[in-house]
Backbone as ProteinMPNN parsed JSONL, in Angstrom:
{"seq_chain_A": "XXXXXXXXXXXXXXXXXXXXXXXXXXXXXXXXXXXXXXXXXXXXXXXXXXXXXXXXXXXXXXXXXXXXXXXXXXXXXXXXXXXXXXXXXXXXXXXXXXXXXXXXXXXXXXXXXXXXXXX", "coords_chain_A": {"N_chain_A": [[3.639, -6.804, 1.269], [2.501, -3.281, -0.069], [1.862, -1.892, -2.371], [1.207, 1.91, -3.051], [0.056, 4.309, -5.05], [-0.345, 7.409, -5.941], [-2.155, 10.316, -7.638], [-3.512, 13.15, -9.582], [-3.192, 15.586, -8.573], [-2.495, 18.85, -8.247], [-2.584, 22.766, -9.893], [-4.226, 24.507, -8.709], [-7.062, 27.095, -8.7], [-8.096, 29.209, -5.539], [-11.551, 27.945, -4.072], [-11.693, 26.709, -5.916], [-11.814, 22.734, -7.491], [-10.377, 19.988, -6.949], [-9.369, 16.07, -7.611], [-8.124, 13.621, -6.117], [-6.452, 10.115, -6.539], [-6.006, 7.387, -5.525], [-3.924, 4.087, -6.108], [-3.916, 0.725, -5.442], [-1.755, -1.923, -4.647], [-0.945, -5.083, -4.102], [-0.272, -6.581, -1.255], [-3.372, -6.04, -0.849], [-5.264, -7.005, 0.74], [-4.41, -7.084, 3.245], [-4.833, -4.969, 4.951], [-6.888, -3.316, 6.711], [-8.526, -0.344, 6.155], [-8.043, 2.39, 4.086], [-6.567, 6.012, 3.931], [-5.991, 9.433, 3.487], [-3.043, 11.466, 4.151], [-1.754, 14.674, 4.998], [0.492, 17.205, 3.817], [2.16, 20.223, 4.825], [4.471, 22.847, 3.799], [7.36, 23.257, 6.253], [5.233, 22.225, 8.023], [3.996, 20.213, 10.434], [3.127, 16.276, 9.217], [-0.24, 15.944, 8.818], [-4.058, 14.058, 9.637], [-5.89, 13.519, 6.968], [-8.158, 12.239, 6.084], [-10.346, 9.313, 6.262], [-10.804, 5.724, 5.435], [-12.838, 2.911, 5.956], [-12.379, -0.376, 4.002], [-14.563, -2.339, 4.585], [-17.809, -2.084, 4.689], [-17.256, 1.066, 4.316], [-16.51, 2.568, 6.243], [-16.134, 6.154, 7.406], [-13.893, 8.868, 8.119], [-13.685, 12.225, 9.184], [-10.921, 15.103, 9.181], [-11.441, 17.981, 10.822], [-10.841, 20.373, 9.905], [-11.44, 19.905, 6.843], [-13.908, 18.665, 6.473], [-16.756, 18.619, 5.438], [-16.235, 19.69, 2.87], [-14.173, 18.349, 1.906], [-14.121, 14.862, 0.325], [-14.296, 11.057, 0.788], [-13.393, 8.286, -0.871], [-14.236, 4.804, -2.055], [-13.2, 2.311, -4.19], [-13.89, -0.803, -4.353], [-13.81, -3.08, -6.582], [-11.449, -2.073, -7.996], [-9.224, -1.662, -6.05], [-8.784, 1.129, -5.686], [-9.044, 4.633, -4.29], [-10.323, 7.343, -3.543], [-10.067, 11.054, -3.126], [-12.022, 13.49, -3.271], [-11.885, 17.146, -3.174], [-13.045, 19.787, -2.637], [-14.186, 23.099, -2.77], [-11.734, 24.169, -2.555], [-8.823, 25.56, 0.0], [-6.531, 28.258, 0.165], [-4.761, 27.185, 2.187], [-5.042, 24.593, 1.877], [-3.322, 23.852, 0.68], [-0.55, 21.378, -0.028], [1.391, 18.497, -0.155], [-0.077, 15.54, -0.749], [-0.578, 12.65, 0.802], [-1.531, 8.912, 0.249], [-2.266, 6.495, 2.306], [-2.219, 3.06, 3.836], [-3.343, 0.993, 6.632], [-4.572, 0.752, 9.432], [-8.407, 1.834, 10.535], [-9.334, 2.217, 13.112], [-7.389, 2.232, 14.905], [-5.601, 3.497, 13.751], [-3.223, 3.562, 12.439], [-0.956, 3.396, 10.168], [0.494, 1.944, 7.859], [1.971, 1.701, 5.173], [2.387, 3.483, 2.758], [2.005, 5.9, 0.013], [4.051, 7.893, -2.762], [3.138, 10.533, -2.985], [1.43, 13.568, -3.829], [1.062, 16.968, -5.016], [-0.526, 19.391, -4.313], [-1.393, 22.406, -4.877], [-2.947, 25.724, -4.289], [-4.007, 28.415, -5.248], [-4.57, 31.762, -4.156]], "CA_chain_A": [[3.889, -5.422, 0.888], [1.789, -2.781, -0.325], [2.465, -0.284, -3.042], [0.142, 2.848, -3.317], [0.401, 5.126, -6.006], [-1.55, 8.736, -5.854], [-2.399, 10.43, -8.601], [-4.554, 14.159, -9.761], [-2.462, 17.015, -7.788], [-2.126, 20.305, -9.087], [-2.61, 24.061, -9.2], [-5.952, 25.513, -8.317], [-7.79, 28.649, -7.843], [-9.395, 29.273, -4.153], [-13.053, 27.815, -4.494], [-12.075, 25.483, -6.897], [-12.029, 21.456, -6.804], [-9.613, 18.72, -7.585], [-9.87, 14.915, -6.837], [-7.084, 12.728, -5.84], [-6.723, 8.908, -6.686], [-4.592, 5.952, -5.095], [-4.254, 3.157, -6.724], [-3.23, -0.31, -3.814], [-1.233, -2.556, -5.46], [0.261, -5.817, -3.514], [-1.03, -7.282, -0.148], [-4.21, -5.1, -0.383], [-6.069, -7.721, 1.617], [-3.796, -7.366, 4.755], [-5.448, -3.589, 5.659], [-8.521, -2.574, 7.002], [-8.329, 1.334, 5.55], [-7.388, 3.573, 3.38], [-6.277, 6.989, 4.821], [-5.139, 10.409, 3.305], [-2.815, 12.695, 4.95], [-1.258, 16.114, 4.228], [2.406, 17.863, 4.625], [2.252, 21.425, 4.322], [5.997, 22.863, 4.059], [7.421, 23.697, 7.472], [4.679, 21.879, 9.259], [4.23, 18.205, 10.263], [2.199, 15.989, 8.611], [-2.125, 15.485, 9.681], [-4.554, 13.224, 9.093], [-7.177, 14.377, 6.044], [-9.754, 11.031, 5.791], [-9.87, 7.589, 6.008], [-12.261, 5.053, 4.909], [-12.304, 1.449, 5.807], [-12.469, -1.516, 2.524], [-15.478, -2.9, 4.604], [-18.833, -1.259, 5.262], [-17.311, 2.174, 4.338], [-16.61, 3.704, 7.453], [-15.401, 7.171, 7.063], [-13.908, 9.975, 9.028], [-12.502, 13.363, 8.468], [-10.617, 15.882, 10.105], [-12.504, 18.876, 10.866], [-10.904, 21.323, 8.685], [-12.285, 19.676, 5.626], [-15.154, 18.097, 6.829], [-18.206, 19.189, 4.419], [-15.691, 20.11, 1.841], [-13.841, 16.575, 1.512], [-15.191, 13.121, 0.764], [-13.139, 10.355, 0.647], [-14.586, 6.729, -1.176], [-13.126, 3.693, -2.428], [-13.766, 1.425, -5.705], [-12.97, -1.88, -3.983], [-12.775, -3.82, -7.248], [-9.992, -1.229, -8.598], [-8.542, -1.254, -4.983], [-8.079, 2.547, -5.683], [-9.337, 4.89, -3.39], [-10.522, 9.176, -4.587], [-10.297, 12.042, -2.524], [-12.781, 14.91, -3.792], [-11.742, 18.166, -2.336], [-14.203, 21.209, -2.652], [-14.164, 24.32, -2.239], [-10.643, 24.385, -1.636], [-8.725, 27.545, 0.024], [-5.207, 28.009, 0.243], [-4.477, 26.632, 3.641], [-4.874, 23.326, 1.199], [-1.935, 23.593, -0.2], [0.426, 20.586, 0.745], [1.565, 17.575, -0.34], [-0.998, 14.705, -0.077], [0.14, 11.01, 0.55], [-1.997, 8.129, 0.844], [-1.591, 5.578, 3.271], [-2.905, 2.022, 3.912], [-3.456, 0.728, 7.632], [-5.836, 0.356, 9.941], [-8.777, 2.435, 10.531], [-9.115, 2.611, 14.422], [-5.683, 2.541, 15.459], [-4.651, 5.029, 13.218], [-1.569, 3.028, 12.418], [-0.764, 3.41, 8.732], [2.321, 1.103, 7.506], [2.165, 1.905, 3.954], [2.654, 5.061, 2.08], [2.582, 6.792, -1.257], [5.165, 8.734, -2.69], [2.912, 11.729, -2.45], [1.107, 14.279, -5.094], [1.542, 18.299, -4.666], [-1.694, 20.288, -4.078], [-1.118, 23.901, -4.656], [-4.037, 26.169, -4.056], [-3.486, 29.807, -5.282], [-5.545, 32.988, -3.649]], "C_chain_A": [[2.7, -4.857, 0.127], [1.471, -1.62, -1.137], [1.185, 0.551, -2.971], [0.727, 3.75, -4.183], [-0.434, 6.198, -6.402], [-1.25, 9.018, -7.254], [-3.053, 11.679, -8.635], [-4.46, 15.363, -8.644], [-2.516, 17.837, -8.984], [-2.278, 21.668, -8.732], [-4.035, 24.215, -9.797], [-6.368, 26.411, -8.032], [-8.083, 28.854, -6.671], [-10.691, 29.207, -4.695], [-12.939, 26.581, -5.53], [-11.608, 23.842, -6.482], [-10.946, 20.64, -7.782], [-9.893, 17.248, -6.75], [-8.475, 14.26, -7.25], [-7.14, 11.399, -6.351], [-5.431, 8.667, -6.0], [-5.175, 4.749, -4.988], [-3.349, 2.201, -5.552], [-3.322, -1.34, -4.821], [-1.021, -3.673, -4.085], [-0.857, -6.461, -2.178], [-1.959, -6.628, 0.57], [-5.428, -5.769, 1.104], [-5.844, -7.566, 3.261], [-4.366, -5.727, 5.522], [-6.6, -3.331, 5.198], [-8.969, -1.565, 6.304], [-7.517, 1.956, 5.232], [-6.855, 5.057, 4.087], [-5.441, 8.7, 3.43], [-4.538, 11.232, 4.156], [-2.315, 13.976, 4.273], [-0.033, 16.979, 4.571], [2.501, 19.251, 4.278], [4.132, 22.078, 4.779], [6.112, 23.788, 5.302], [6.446, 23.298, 8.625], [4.536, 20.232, 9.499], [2.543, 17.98, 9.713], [0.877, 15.776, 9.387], [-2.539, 14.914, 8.79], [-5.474, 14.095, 8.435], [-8.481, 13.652, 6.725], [-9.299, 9.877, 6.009], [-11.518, 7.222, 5.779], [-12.294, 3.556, 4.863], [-12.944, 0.36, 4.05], [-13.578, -1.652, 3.041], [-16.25, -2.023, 5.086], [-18.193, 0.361, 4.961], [-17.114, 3.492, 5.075], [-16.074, 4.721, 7.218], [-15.248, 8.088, 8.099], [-12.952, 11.062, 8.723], [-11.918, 14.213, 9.263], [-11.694, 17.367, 10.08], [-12.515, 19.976, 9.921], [-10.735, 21.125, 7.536], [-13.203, 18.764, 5.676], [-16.28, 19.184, 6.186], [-17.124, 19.87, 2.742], [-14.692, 19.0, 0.847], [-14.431, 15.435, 1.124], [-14.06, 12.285, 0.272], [-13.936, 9.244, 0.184], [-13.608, 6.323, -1.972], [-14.454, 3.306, -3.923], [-13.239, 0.236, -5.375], [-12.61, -2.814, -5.221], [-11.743, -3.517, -7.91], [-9.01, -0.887, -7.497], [-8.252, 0.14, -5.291], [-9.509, 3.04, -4.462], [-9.519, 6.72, -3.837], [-10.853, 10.298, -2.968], [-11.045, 13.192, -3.399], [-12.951, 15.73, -3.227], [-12.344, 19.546, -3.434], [-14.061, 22.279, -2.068], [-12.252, 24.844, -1.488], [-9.664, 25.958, -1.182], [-7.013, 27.089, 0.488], [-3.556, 27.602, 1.193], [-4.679, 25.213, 2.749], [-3.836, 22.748, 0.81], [-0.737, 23.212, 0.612], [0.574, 19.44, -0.141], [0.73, 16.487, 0.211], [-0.338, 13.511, -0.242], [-1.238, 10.012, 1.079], [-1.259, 7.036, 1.317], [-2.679, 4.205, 3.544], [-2.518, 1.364, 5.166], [-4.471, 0.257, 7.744], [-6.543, 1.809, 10.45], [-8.9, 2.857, 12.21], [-7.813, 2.396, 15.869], [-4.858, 3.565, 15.019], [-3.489, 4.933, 12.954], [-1.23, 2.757, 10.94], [0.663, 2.486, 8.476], [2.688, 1.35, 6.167], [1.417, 3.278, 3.55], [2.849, 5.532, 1.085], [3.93, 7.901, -0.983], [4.499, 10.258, -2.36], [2.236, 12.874, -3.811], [0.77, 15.898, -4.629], [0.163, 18.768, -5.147], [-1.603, 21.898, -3.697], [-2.527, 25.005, -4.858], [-3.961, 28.13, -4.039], [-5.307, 30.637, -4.715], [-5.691, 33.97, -4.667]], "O_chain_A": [[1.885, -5.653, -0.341], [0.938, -0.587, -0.732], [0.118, -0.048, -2.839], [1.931, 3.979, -4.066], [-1.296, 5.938, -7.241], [-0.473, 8.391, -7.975], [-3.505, 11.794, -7.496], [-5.385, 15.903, -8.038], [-2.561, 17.614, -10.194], [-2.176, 21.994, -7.549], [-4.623, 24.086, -10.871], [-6.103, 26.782, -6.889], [-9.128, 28.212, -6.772], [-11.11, 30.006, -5.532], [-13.799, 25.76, -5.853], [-11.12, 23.621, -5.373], [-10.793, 20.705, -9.001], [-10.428, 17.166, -5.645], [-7.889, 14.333, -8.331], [-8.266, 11.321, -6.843], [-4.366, 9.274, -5.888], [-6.148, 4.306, -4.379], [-2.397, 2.646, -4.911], [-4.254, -1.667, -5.555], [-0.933, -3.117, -2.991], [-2.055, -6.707, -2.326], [-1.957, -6.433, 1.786], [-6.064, -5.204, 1.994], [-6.623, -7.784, 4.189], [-4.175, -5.565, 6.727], [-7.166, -3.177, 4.116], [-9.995, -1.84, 5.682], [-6.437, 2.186, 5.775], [-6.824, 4.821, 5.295], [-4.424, 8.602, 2.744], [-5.249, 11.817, 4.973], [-2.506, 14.21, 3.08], [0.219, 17.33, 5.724], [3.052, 19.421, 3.191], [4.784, 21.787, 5.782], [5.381, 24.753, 5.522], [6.548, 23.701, 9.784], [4.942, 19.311, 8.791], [1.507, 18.644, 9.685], [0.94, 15.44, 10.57], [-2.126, 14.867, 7.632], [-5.887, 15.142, 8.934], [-9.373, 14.072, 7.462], [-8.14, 9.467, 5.972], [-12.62, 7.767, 5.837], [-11.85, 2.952, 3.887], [-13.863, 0.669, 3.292], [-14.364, -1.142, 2.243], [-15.798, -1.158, 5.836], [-18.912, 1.119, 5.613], [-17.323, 4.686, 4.861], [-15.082, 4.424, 6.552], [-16.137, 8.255, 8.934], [-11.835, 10.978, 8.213], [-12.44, 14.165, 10.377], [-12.59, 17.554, 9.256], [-13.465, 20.47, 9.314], [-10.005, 21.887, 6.902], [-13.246, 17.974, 4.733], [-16.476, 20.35, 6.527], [-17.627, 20.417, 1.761], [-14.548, 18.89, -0.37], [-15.405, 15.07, 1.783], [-13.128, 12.652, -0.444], [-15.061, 9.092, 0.661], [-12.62, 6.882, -2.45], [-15.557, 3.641, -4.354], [-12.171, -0.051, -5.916], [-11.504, -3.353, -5.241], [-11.047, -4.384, -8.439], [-8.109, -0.071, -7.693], [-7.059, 0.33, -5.057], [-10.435, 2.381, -3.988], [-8.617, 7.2, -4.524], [-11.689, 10.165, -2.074], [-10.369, 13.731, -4.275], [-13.971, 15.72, -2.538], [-12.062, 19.975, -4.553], [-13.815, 22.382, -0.866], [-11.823, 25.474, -0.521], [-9.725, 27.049, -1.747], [-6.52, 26.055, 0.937], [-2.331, 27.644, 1.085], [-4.089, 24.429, 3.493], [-3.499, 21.576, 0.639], [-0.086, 23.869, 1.425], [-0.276, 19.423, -1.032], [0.683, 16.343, 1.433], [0.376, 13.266, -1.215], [-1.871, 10.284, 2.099], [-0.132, 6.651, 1.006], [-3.891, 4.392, 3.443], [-1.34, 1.008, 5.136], [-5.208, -0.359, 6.974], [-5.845, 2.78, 10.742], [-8.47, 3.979, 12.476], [-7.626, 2.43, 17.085], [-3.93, 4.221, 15.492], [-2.665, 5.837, 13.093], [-1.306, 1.564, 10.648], [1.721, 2.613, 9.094], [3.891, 1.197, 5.952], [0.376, 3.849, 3.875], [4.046, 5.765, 0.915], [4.496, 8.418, -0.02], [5.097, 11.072, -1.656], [2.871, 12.772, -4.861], [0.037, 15.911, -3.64], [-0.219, 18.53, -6.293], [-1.709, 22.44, -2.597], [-3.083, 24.821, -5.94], [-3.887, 28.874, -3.061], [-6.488, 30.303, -4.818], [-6.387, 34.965, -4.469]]}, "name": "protein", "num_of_chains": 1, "seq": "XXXXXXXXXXXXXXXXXXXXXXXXXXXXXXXXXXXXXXXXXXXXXXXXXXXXXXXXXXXXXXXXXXXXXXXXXXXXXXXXXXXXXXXXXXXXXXXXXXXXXXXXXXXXXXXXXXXXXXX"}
């Protein structure tokens, strides 16, 4: 098992920046990558980022690509989203997730941290 535990939601201006954390508790060894996604209310959830434990690999979705970065701290198994420039199409519920990076198959899941993004 694999707890994750996010962290550094809140309310934001348009333009301005917050950074996420999730902290991987438990059988961090058994997954390849990290992963954020995002639940905006009334729509289904998408993928943000991911970032594998080894070598770093990273990939983002497009609509926060140059405004996202996603990076790990492997000896704190945590994991930081730094979102920039954000605009109010941001605003969702973020969960991280712990899988694999080219399967795209997440098995573990935070409870989730609320990203509200006022205009």
């Amino acid at each position: 098992q694999v707890q994750l535990v996010e962290s550094g939601g809140g309310l934001v201006q348009a333009g301005g920046s917050l950074r996420l954390s999730c902290a991987a508790s438990g059988r961090t060894f058994s997954n390849d990558a990290m992963a954020w996604f995002r639940q905006a209310p009334e729509k289904e959830r998408e993928f943000v980022a991911a970032i594998r434990w080894s070598g770093g690999n990273t990939y983002y979705a497009a609509s926060v690509k140059g405004r996202f970065t996603i990076s790990k701290d492997n000896p704190k198994n945590t994991v930081y989203l730094q979102m920039n420039n954000l605009k109010p199409e941001d605003t969702a519920v973020y969960y991280c997730a712990a899988g694999d990076y080219y399967s795209v198959k997440y098995d573990y899941w935070g409870q989730g941290t609320q990203v509200t993004v006022a205009s």
